[in-house]
Short mmCIF file of C-alpha atoms in Angstrom, two decimals:
data_model
loop_
_atom_site.label_atom_id
_atom_site.label_comp_id
_atom_site.label_asym_id
_atom_site.label_seq_id
_atom_site.Cartn_x
_atom_site.Cartn_y
_atom_site.Cartn_z
CA GLN A 30 5.57 56.64 31.81
CA SER A 31 5.19 60.43 32.01
CA ALA A 32 7.26 62.71 29.82
CA LEU A 33 10.29 64.32 31.40
CA THR A 34 9.80 68.02 32.17
CA GLN A 35 11.73 70.64 30.23
CA PRO A 36 11.22 74.42 30.04
CA PRO A 37 9.34 75.31 26.83
CA SER A 38 11.89 77.88 25.78
CA ALA A 39 15.36 79.28 26.43
CA SER A 40 17.32 82.02 24.75
CA GLY A 41 20.65 83.79 24.71
CA SER A 42 22.76 86.11 22.63
CA PRO A 43 25.61 84.82 20.48
CA GLY A 44 28.56 83.88 22.67
CA GLN A 45 26.46 83.51 25.80
CA SER A 46 25.58 80.26 27.62
CA VAL A 47 22.21 78.61 27.97
CA THR A 48 21.31 75.72 30.28
CA ILE A 49 18.27 73.49 29.77
CA SER A 50 16.92 71.31 32.56
CA CYS A 51 15.25 67.91 32.27
CA THR A 52 13.40 66.72 35.35
CA GLY A 53 12.23 63.17 35.84
CA THR A 54 11.97 60.77 38.72
CA SER A 55 14.09 58.20 40.53
CA SER A 56 12.63 55.63 38.10
CA ASP A 57 14.18 57.23 35.06
CA VAL A 58 16.64 60.15 35.15
CA GLY A 59 17.62 59.58 38.77
CA GLY A 60 17.90 55.83 38.45
CA TYR A 61 20.10 55.40 35.41
CA ASN A 62 23.00 57.13 33.69
CA TYR A 63 21.31 56.74 30.32
CA VAL A 64 20.29 60.33 29.69
CA SER A 65 20.68 61.60 26.13
CA TRP A 66 20.12 65.01 24.57
CA TYR A 67 18.91 65.54 21.01
CA GLN A 68 18.98 68.58 18.76
CA GLN A 69 16.25 68.88 16.14
CA HIS A 70 16.06 71.48 13.43
CA PRO A 71 12.71 72.06 11.69
CA GLY A 72 11.77 69.22 9.36
CA LYS A 73 14.84 67.19 10.30
CA ALA A 74 15.43 64.04 12.29
CA PRO A 75 16.79 64.41 15.83
CA LYS A 76 20.58 64.33 16.25
CA VAL A 77 22.20 63.07 19.43
CA MET A 78 24.39 65.69 21.09
CA ILE A 79 25.01 64.05 24.49
CA TYR A 80 24.66 60.45 25.65
CA GLU A 81 25.14 58.70 28.99
CA VAL A 82 24.59 62.02 30.80
CA SER A 83 27.78 63.77 29.74
CA LYS A 84 29.46 62.02 26.82
CA ARG A 85 29.76 63.70 23.43
CA PRO A 86 29.61 61.71 20.19
CA SER A 87 32.43 62.36 17.77
CA GLY A 88 31.80 65.48 15.77
CA VAL A 89 29.74 67.29 18.42
CA PRO A 90 31.45 70.53 19.51
CA ASP A 91 32.69 70.71 23.09
CA ARG A 92 30.42 73.75 23.49
CA PHE A 93 27.76 71.15 24.36
CA SER A 94 28.00 69.61 27.80
CA GLY A 95 25.73 67.53 30.00
CA SER A 96 25.38 66.78 33.68
CA LYS A 97 22.98 65.27 36.18
CA SER A 98 22.06 65.83 39.79
CA GLY A 99 19.46 63.63 41.38
CA ASN A 100 16.39 63.43 39.18
CA THR A 101 17.38 66.41 37.02
CA ALA A 102 19.70 66.37 34.03
CA SER A 103 21.01 69.49 32.33
CA LEU A 104 22.36 70.46 28.93
CA THR A 105 24.58 73.53 28.68
CA LEU A 106 25.30 75.28 25.39
CA SER A 107 28.33 77.53 25.79
CA GLY A 108 29.37 80.17 23.28
CA LEU A 109 25.98 80.17 21.56
CA GLN A 110 26.04 80.24 17.79
CA ALA A 111 23.27 80.96 15.32
CA GLU A 112 23.18 77.32 14.19
CA ASP A 113 22.38 76.22 17.75
CA GLU A 114 18.85 77.59 17.33
CA ALA A 115 16.72 74.44 17.38
CA ASP A 116 14.51 72.27 19.55
CA TYR A 117 16.24 70.18 22.18
CA TYR A 118 14.91 67.00 23.78
CA CYS A 119 16.24 64.92 26.61
CA SER A 120 15.58 61.21 26.88
CA SER A 121 16.13 58.64 29.59
CA TYR A 122 15.96 54.91 30.04
CA GLY A 123 13.03 54.23 32.31
CA GLY A 124 13.68 50.67 33.38
CA SER A 125 12.06 47.46 32.12
CA ASN A 126 13.06 48.29 28.56
CA ASN A 127 10.99 51.47 28.53
CA TYR A 128 12.23 54.86 27.41
CA VAL A 129 10.92 58.37 27.91
CA PHE A 130 11.54 61.70 26.21
CA GLY A 131 11.37 65.22 27.56
CA THR A 132 8.73 67.76 26.59
CA GLY A 133 11.22 69.70 24.49
CA THR A 134 12.83 73.14 24.70
CA LYS A 135 13.02 75.67 21.88
CA VAL A 136 16.34 77.48 21.99
CA THR A 137 16.41 80.92 20.38
CA VAL A 138 19.62 82.77 19.59
CA LEU A 139 18.81 86.45 19.97
CA GLN B 4 27.85 54.45 6.21
CA VAL B 5 24.77 53.72 8.28
CA GLN B 6 21.46 54.35 6.53
CA LEU B 7 17.90 53.95 7.75
CA VAL B 8 15.07 54.63 5.33
CA GLU B 9 11.46 54.55 6.49
CA SER B 10 8.50 53.99 4.18
CA GLY B 11 4.86 52.98 4.29
CA GLY B 12 3.33 56.12 5.72
CA GLY B 13 0.15 57.63 4.36
CA VAL B 14 -3.43 58.52 5.13
CA VAL B 15 -5.60 55.90 6.86
CA GLN B 16 -9.05 56.02 8.39
CA PRO B 17 -9.60 55.61 12.13
CA GLY B 18 -9.69 51.92 12.98
CA GLY B 19 -7.56 51.05 9.99
CA SER B 20 -4.13 49.43 9.70
CA LEU B 21 -0.78 50.35 8.23
CA ARG B 22 2.65 48.70 8.13
CA LEU B 23 5.75 50.84 8.26
CA SER B 24 9.14 49.62 7.04
CA CYS B 25 12.65 50.72 7.89
CA ALA B 26 15.31 49.51 5.46
CA VAL B 27 18.75 49.54 7.04
CA SER B 28 22.31 49.25 5.78
CA GLY B 29 25.85 49.91 6.93
CA PHE B 30 25.77 47.93 10.18
CA THR B 31 25.06 44.42 11.48
CA PHE B 32 21.28 44.51 11.70
CA SER B 33 21.05 41.05 13.26
CA ARG B 34 23.03 42.24 16.28
CA SER B 35 21.37 45.62 16.78
CA GLY B 36 18.42 46.60 18.92
CA MET B 37 15.99 48.90 17.12
CA HIS B 38 13.43 51.50 18.15
CA TRP B 39 10.43 53.26 16.69
CA VAL B 40 9.91 56.85 17.88
CA ARG B 41 7.11 59.16 16.75
CA GLN B 42 6.43 62.89 16.73
CA ALA B 43 2.94 64.31 16.35
CA PRO B 44 2.72 67.51 14.28
CA GLY B 45 4.16 70.39 16.30
CA LYS B 46 4.68 68.15 19.33
CA GLY B 47 7.54 66.39 21.08
CA LEU B 48 9.16 63.01 20.62
CA GLU B 49 7.50 59.87 21.97
CA TRP B 50 9.12 56.45 22.26
CA VAL B 51 6.88 53.79 20.68
CA ALA B 52 8.57 50.39 20.61
CA PHE B 53 11.87 48.52 21.02
CA LEU B 54 13.10 45.23 19.63
CA ARG B 55 16.10 43.70 21.41
CA TYR B 56 19.28 42.97 19.48
CA ASP B 57 18.65 39.22 19.57
CA GLY B 58 15.02 39.57 18.51
CA SER B 59 13.92 37.69 21.60
CA ASN B 60 11.91 40.42 23.23
CA VAL B 61 9.83 43.39 22.22
CA PHE B 62 8.59 46.29 24.33
CA TYR B 63 5.93 48.95 23.80
CA ALA B 64 4.75 52.25 25.16
CA ASP B 65 1.45 51.93 26.99
CA SER B 66 -0.19 54.15 24.35
CA VAL B 67 0.30 51.53 21.61
CA LYS B 68 0.44 48.25 23.52
CA GLY B 69 -1.92 45.67 22.05
CA ARG B 70 -2.32 47.64 18.80
CA PHE B 71 1.23 47.94 17.39
CA THR B 72 3.74 45.16 16.66
CA ILE B 73 7.44 45.65 16.05
CA SER B 74 9.30 42.96 14.10
CA ARG B 75 12.20 42.48 11.73
CA ASP B 76 13.26 40.43 8.71
CA ILE B 77 17.01 39.92 8.91
CA SER B 78 17.17 38.51 5.38
CA LYS B 79 15.74 41.78 4.08
CA ASN B 80 17.57 44.05 6.55
CA THR B 81 14.23 45.59 7.36
CA LEU B 82 12.47 46.61 10.56
CA TYR B 83 8.67 46.81 10.63
CA LEU B 84 5.92 48.43 12.66
CA GLN B 85 2.49 46.92 12.14
CA MET B 86 -0.10 49.41 13.34
CA ASN B 87 -3.70 48.27 13.89
CA SER B 88 -6.79 49.97 15.30
CA LEU B 89 -5.33 53.34 14.43
CA ARG B 90 -6.60 56.45 16.17
CA ALA B 91 -6.41 60.14 15.36
CA GLU B 92 -3.81 60.55 18.11
CA ASP B 93 -1.48 58.16 16.26
CA THR B 94 -1.00 60.83 13.58
CA ALA B 95 2.74 61.54 13.59
CA VAL B 96 6.04 61.25 11.82
CA TYR B 97 7.45 57.84 12.67
CA TYR B 98 11.22 57.41 12.95
CA CYS B 99 13.27 54.22 13.28
CA ALA B 100 16.46 54.50 15.32
CA THR B 101 19.31 52.20 16.29
CA SER B 102 19.87 53.24 19.89
CA LEU B 103 18.58 55.67 22.47
CA GLU B 104 21.31 54.96 25.06
CA LYS B 105 24.39 55.18 22.85
CA PRO B 106 25.04 57.46 19.86
CA GLY B 107 22.55 56.06 17.39
CA ASP B 108 21.32 56.70 13.89
CA TRP B 109 17.86 57.81 12.86
CA GLY B 110 15.96 57.66 9.63
CA GLN B 111 14.33 60.68 8.03
CA GLY B 112 10.84 59.61 9.15
CA THR B 113 7.57 58.72 7.45
CA LEU B 114 4.29 60.56 8.05
CA VAL B 115 1.19 58.69 9.16
CA THR B 116 -2.10 60.58 9.11
CA VAL B 117 -5.17 59.02 10.69
CA SER B 118 -8.23 60.85 9.45
CA SER B 119 -11.64 60.21 8.00
#
Protein backbone atom coordinates (compact mmCIF):
# COMPACT_ATOMS: atom_id res chain seq x y z
CA GLN A 1 0.00 0.00 0.00
CA SER A 2 1.57 3.29 -1.08
CA ALA A 3 1.32 6.39 1.09
CA LEU A 4 -1.31 8.93 0.14
CA THR A 5 0.14 12.05 -1.49
CA GLN A 6 0.04 15.37 0.33
CA PRO A 7 1.86 18.64 -0.42
CA PRO A 8 4.91 18.97 1.86
CA SER A 9 3.94 22.42 3.04
CA ALA A 10 1.18 25.02 3.13
CA SER A 11 1.00 28.45 4.68
CA GLY A 12 -1.27 31.39 5.30
CA SER A 13 -1.60 34.52 7.37
CA PRO A 14 -3.80 34.65 10.46
CA GLY A 15 -7.44 34.78 9.45
CA GLN A 16 -6.81 33.35 6.00
CA SER A 17 -7.80 29.88 4.72
CA VAL A 18 -5.56 27.00 3.78
CA THR A 19 -6.57 23.82 1.95
CA ILE A 20 -4.52 20.61 2.03
CA SER A 21 -5.06 17.85 -0.51
CA CYS A 22 -4.68 14.11 -0.01
CA THR A 23 -4.55 12.03 -3.17
CA GLY A 24 -4.93 8.28 -3.22
CA THR A 25 -6.52 5.74 -5.50
CA SER A 26 -9.88 4.09 -6.05
CA SER A 27 -8.67 1.35 -3.66
CA ASP A 28 -8.43 3.69 -0.70
CA VAL A 29 -9.59 7.33 -0.69
CA GLY A 30 -11.89 6.90 -3.68
CA GLY A 31 -13.32 3.61 -2.52
CA TYR A 32 -14.35 4.34 1.04
CA ASN A 33 -15.68 7.21 3.12
CA TYR A 34 -13.19 6.46 5.87
CA VAL A 35 -10.83 9.39 5.43
CA SER A 36 -9.51 10.99 8.60
CA TRP A 37 -7.30 14.02 9.19
CA TYR A 38 -4.83 14.32 12.07
CA GLN A 39 -3.07 17.31 13.56
CA GLN A 40 0.32 16.72 15.17
CA HIS A 41 2.32 19.25 17.11
CA PRO A 42 6.04 18.58 17.66
CA GLY A 43 6.68 15.81 20.16
CA LYS A 44 2.97 15.09 20.58
CA ALA A 45 0.67 12.28 19.54
CA PRO A 46 -1.60 12.87 16.54
CA LYS A 47 -5.08 14.26 17.25
CA VAL A 48 -8.02 13.50 14.99
CA MET A 49 -9.60 16.63 13.52
CA ILE A 50 -11.87 15.09 10.86
CA TYR A 51 -13.22 11.56 10.42
CA GLU A 52 -15.39 9.88 7.80
CA VAL A 53 -14.37 12.55 5.26
CA SER A 54 -16.19 15.50 6.79
CA LYS A 55 -17.26 14.81 10.37
CA ARG A 56 -15.77 16.74 13.28
CA PRO A 57 -15.22 15.13 16.68
CA SER A 58 -16.62 17.05 19.61
CA GLY A 59 -14.30 19.81 20.65
CA VAL A 60 -12.79 20.43 17.21
CA PRO A 61 -13.52 23.98 16.00
CA ASP A 62 -15.77 24.35 12.98
CA ARG A 63 -12.87 26.19 11.31
CA PHE A 64 -11.75 22.69 10.29
CA SER A 65 -13.68 21.08 7.46
CA GLY A 66 -13.18 18.10 5.18
CA SER A 67 -14.39 16.98 1.80
CA LYS A 68 -13.69 14.44 -0.91
CA SER A 69 -13.93 14.29 -4.67
CA GLY A 70 -12.98 11.11 -6.44
CA ASN A 71 -9.61 9.90 -5.22
CA THR A 72 -8.70 13.19 -3.53
CA ALA A 73 -9.70 14.32 -0.06
CA SER A 74 -9.18 17.83 1.25
CA LEU A 75 -8.85 19.53 4.61
CA THR A 76 -9.64 23.24 4.85
CA LEU A 77 -8.52 25.40 7.76
CA SER A 78 -10.52 28.62 7.78
CA GLY A 79 -9.65 31.66 9.88
CA LEU A 80 -6.10 30.45 10.52
CA GLN A 81 -4.84 30.85 14.05
CA ALA A 82 -1.32 30.61 15.42
CA GLU A 83 -2.12 27.34 17.22
CA ASP A 84 -3.03 25.72 13.88
CA GLU A 85 0.67 25.61 12.98
CA ALA A 86 1.42 21.89 12.99
CA ASP A 87 1.85 18.84 10.78
CA TYR A 88 -1.30 17.40 9.24
CA TYR A 89 -1.78 13.84 8.03
CA CYS A 90 -4.64 12.23 6.20
CA SER A 91 -5.45 8.56 6.52
CA SER A 92 -7.76 6.21 4.68
CA TYR A 93 -9.06 2.69 4.99
CA GLY A 94 -7.52 0.72 2.17
CA GLY A 95 -9.69 -2.36 2.10
CA SER A 96 -8.97 -5.84 3.48
CA ASN A 97 -8.33 -4.39 6.92
CA ASN A 98 -5.41 -2.31 5.70
CA TYR A 99 -4.92 1.38 6.40
CA VAL A 100 -2.73 4.03 4.82
CA PHE A 101 -1.52 7.46 5.89
CA GLY A 102 -0.61 10.49 3.86
CA THR A 103 2.90 11.85 3.48
CA GLY A 104 2.13 14.78 5.75
CA THR A 105 1.85 18.55 5.30
CA LYS A 106 3.53 21.17 7.46
CA VAL A 107 1.22 24.14 7.93
CA THR A 108 2.91 27.44 8.74
CA VAL A 109 1.03 30.47 10.02
CA LEU A 110 2.88 33.48 8.66
CA GLN B 1 -11.41 8.94 30.77
CA VAL B 2 -9.68 6.89 28.11
CA GLN B 3 -5.98 6.29 28.67
CA LEU B 4 -3.44 4.41 26.59
CA VAL B 5 0.11 4.11 27.91
CA GLU B 6 2.82 2.51 25.81
CA SER B 7 6.00 1.01 27.25
CA GLY B 8 8.79 -1.36 26.31
CA GLY B 9 10.73 0.78 23.88
CA GLY B 10 14.49 1.01 23.94
CA VAL B 11 17.66 0.34 22.00
CA VAL B 12 18.05 -3.06 20.32
CA GLN B 13 20.58 -4.45 17.88
CA PRO B 14 19.63 -5.35 14.31
CA GLY B 15 18.13 -8.83 14.25
CA GLY B 16 16.99 -8.52 17.84
CA SER B 17 13.54 -8.63 19.42
CA LEU B 18 11.44 -6.34 21.57
CA ARG B 19 7.92 -6.47 22.98
CA LEU B 20 5.90 -3.30 23.30
CA SER B 21 2.95 -2.97 25.66
CA CYS B 22 -0.02 -0.63 25.64
CA ALA B 23 -1.93 -0.49 28.92
CA VAL B 24 -5.47 0.77 28.42
CA SER B 25 -8.24 2.03 30.67
CA GLY B 26 -11.49 3.94 30.47
CA PHE B 27 -13.23 1.83 27.82
CA THR B 28 -14.27 -1.76 27.13
CA PHE B 29 -11.02 -3.20 25.83
CA SER B 30 -12.57 -6.58 25.02
CA ARG B 31 -14.91 -4.96 22.51
CA SER B 32 -12.46 -2.57 20.87
CA GLY B 33 -10.28 -3.02 17.82
CA MET B 34 -6.75 -1.74 18.34
CA HIS B 35 -3.96 -0.46 16.10
CA TRP B 36 -0.23 0.08 16.24
CA VAL B 37 1.07 3.06 14.24
CA ARG B 38 4.70 4.15 14.01
CA GLN B 39 6.60 7.29 13.06
CA ALA B 40 10.27 7.24 12.13
CA PRO B 41 12.28 10.25 13.33
CA GLY B 42 11.34 13.29 11.25
CA LYS B 43 9.06 11.19 9.03
CA GLY B 44 5.35 10.58 8.58
CA LEU B 45 2.93 8.17 10.17
CA GLU B 46 2.82 4.52 9.09
CA TRP B 47 0.12 2.02 10.00
CA VAL B 48 1.68 -1.17 11.39
CA ALA B 49 -0.95 -3.60 12.64
CA PHE B 50 -4.62 -4.04 13.59
CA LEU B 51 -6.37 -6.44 15.92
CA ARG B 52 -10.12 -6.79 15.43
CA TYR B 53 -12.49 -6.05 18.29
CA ASP B 54 -13.28 -9.73 18.81
CA GLY B 55 -9.62 -10.76 18.70
CA SER B 56 -10.37 -13.17 15.89
CA ASN B 57 -8.23 -11.61 13.21
CA VAL B 58 -5.04 -9.63 12.95
CA PHE B 59 -3.67 -7.65 10.02
CA TYR B 60 -0.25 -6.23 9.21
CA ALA B 61 1.47 -3.79 6.91
CA ASP B 62 3.61 -5.54 4.32
CA SER B 63 6.72 -3.95 5.86
CA VAL B 64 6.32 -5.92 9.11
CA LYS B 65 4.40 -9.02 8.04
CA GLY B 66 6.06 -12.20 9.28
CA ARG B 67 8.21 -10.29 11.80
CA PHE B 68 5.71 -8.50 14.07
CA THR B 69 2.80 -9.98 16.05
CA ILE B 70 -0.05 -8.01 17.57
CA SER B 71 -1.94 -9.57 20.48
CA ARG B 72 -3.82 -8.67 23.63
CA ASP B 73 -4.42 -9.87 27.18
CA ILE B 74 -7.94 -8.86 28.18
CA SER B 75 -7.36 -9.79 31.81
CA LYS B 76 -4.53 -7.27 31.94
CA ASN B 77 -6.18 -4.67 29.68
CA THR B 78 -3.01 -4.65 27.65
CA LEU B 79 -2.21 -4.68 23.94
CA TYR B 80 1.14 -6.02 22.76
CA LEU B 81 3.41 -5.79 19.74
CA GLN B 82 6.05 -8.49 19.55
CA MET B 83 8.77 -7.34 17.18
CA ASN B 84 11.33 -9.85 15.87
CA SER B 85 14.13 -9.65 13.31
CA LEU B 86 14.32 -5.91 13.84
CA ARG B 87 15.91 -3.72 11.21
CA ALA B 88 17.31 -0.20 11.26
CA GLU B 89 14.24 0.97 9.33
CA ASP B 90 12.02 -0.14 12.23
CA THR B 91 13.44 2.72 14.31
CA ALA B 92 10.43 4.85 15.23
CA VAL B 93 8.05 6.04 17.89
CA TYR B 94 5.34 3.41 18.20
CA TYR B 95 1.81 4.49 19.11
CA CYS B 96 -1.20 2.37 20.04
CA ALA B 97 -4.59 3.73 18.99
CA THR B 98 -8.21 2.66 19.37
CA SER B 99 -9.57 3.55 15.94
CA LEU B 100 -8.49 5.05 12.66
CA GLU B 101 -12.00 5.27 11.16
CA LYS B 102 -13.86 6.87 14.06
CA PRO B 103 -12.60 9.46 16.57
CA GLY B 104 -10.06 7.39 18.47
CA ASP B 105 -7.57 7.78 21.25
CA TRP B 106 -3.81 7.51 21.00
CA GLY B 107 -1.09 6.88 23.51
CA GLN B 108 1.93 9.13 23.91
CA GLY B 109 4.21 6.67 22.09
CA THR B 110 7.34 4.70 22.93
CA LEU B 111 10.63 5.03 21.06
CA VAL B 112 12.30 2.00 19.52
CA THR B 113 15.85 2.42 18.24
CA VAL B 114 17.44 -0.35 16.21
CA SER B 115 21.18 0.21 16.12
CA SER B 116 24.43 -1.61 16.63
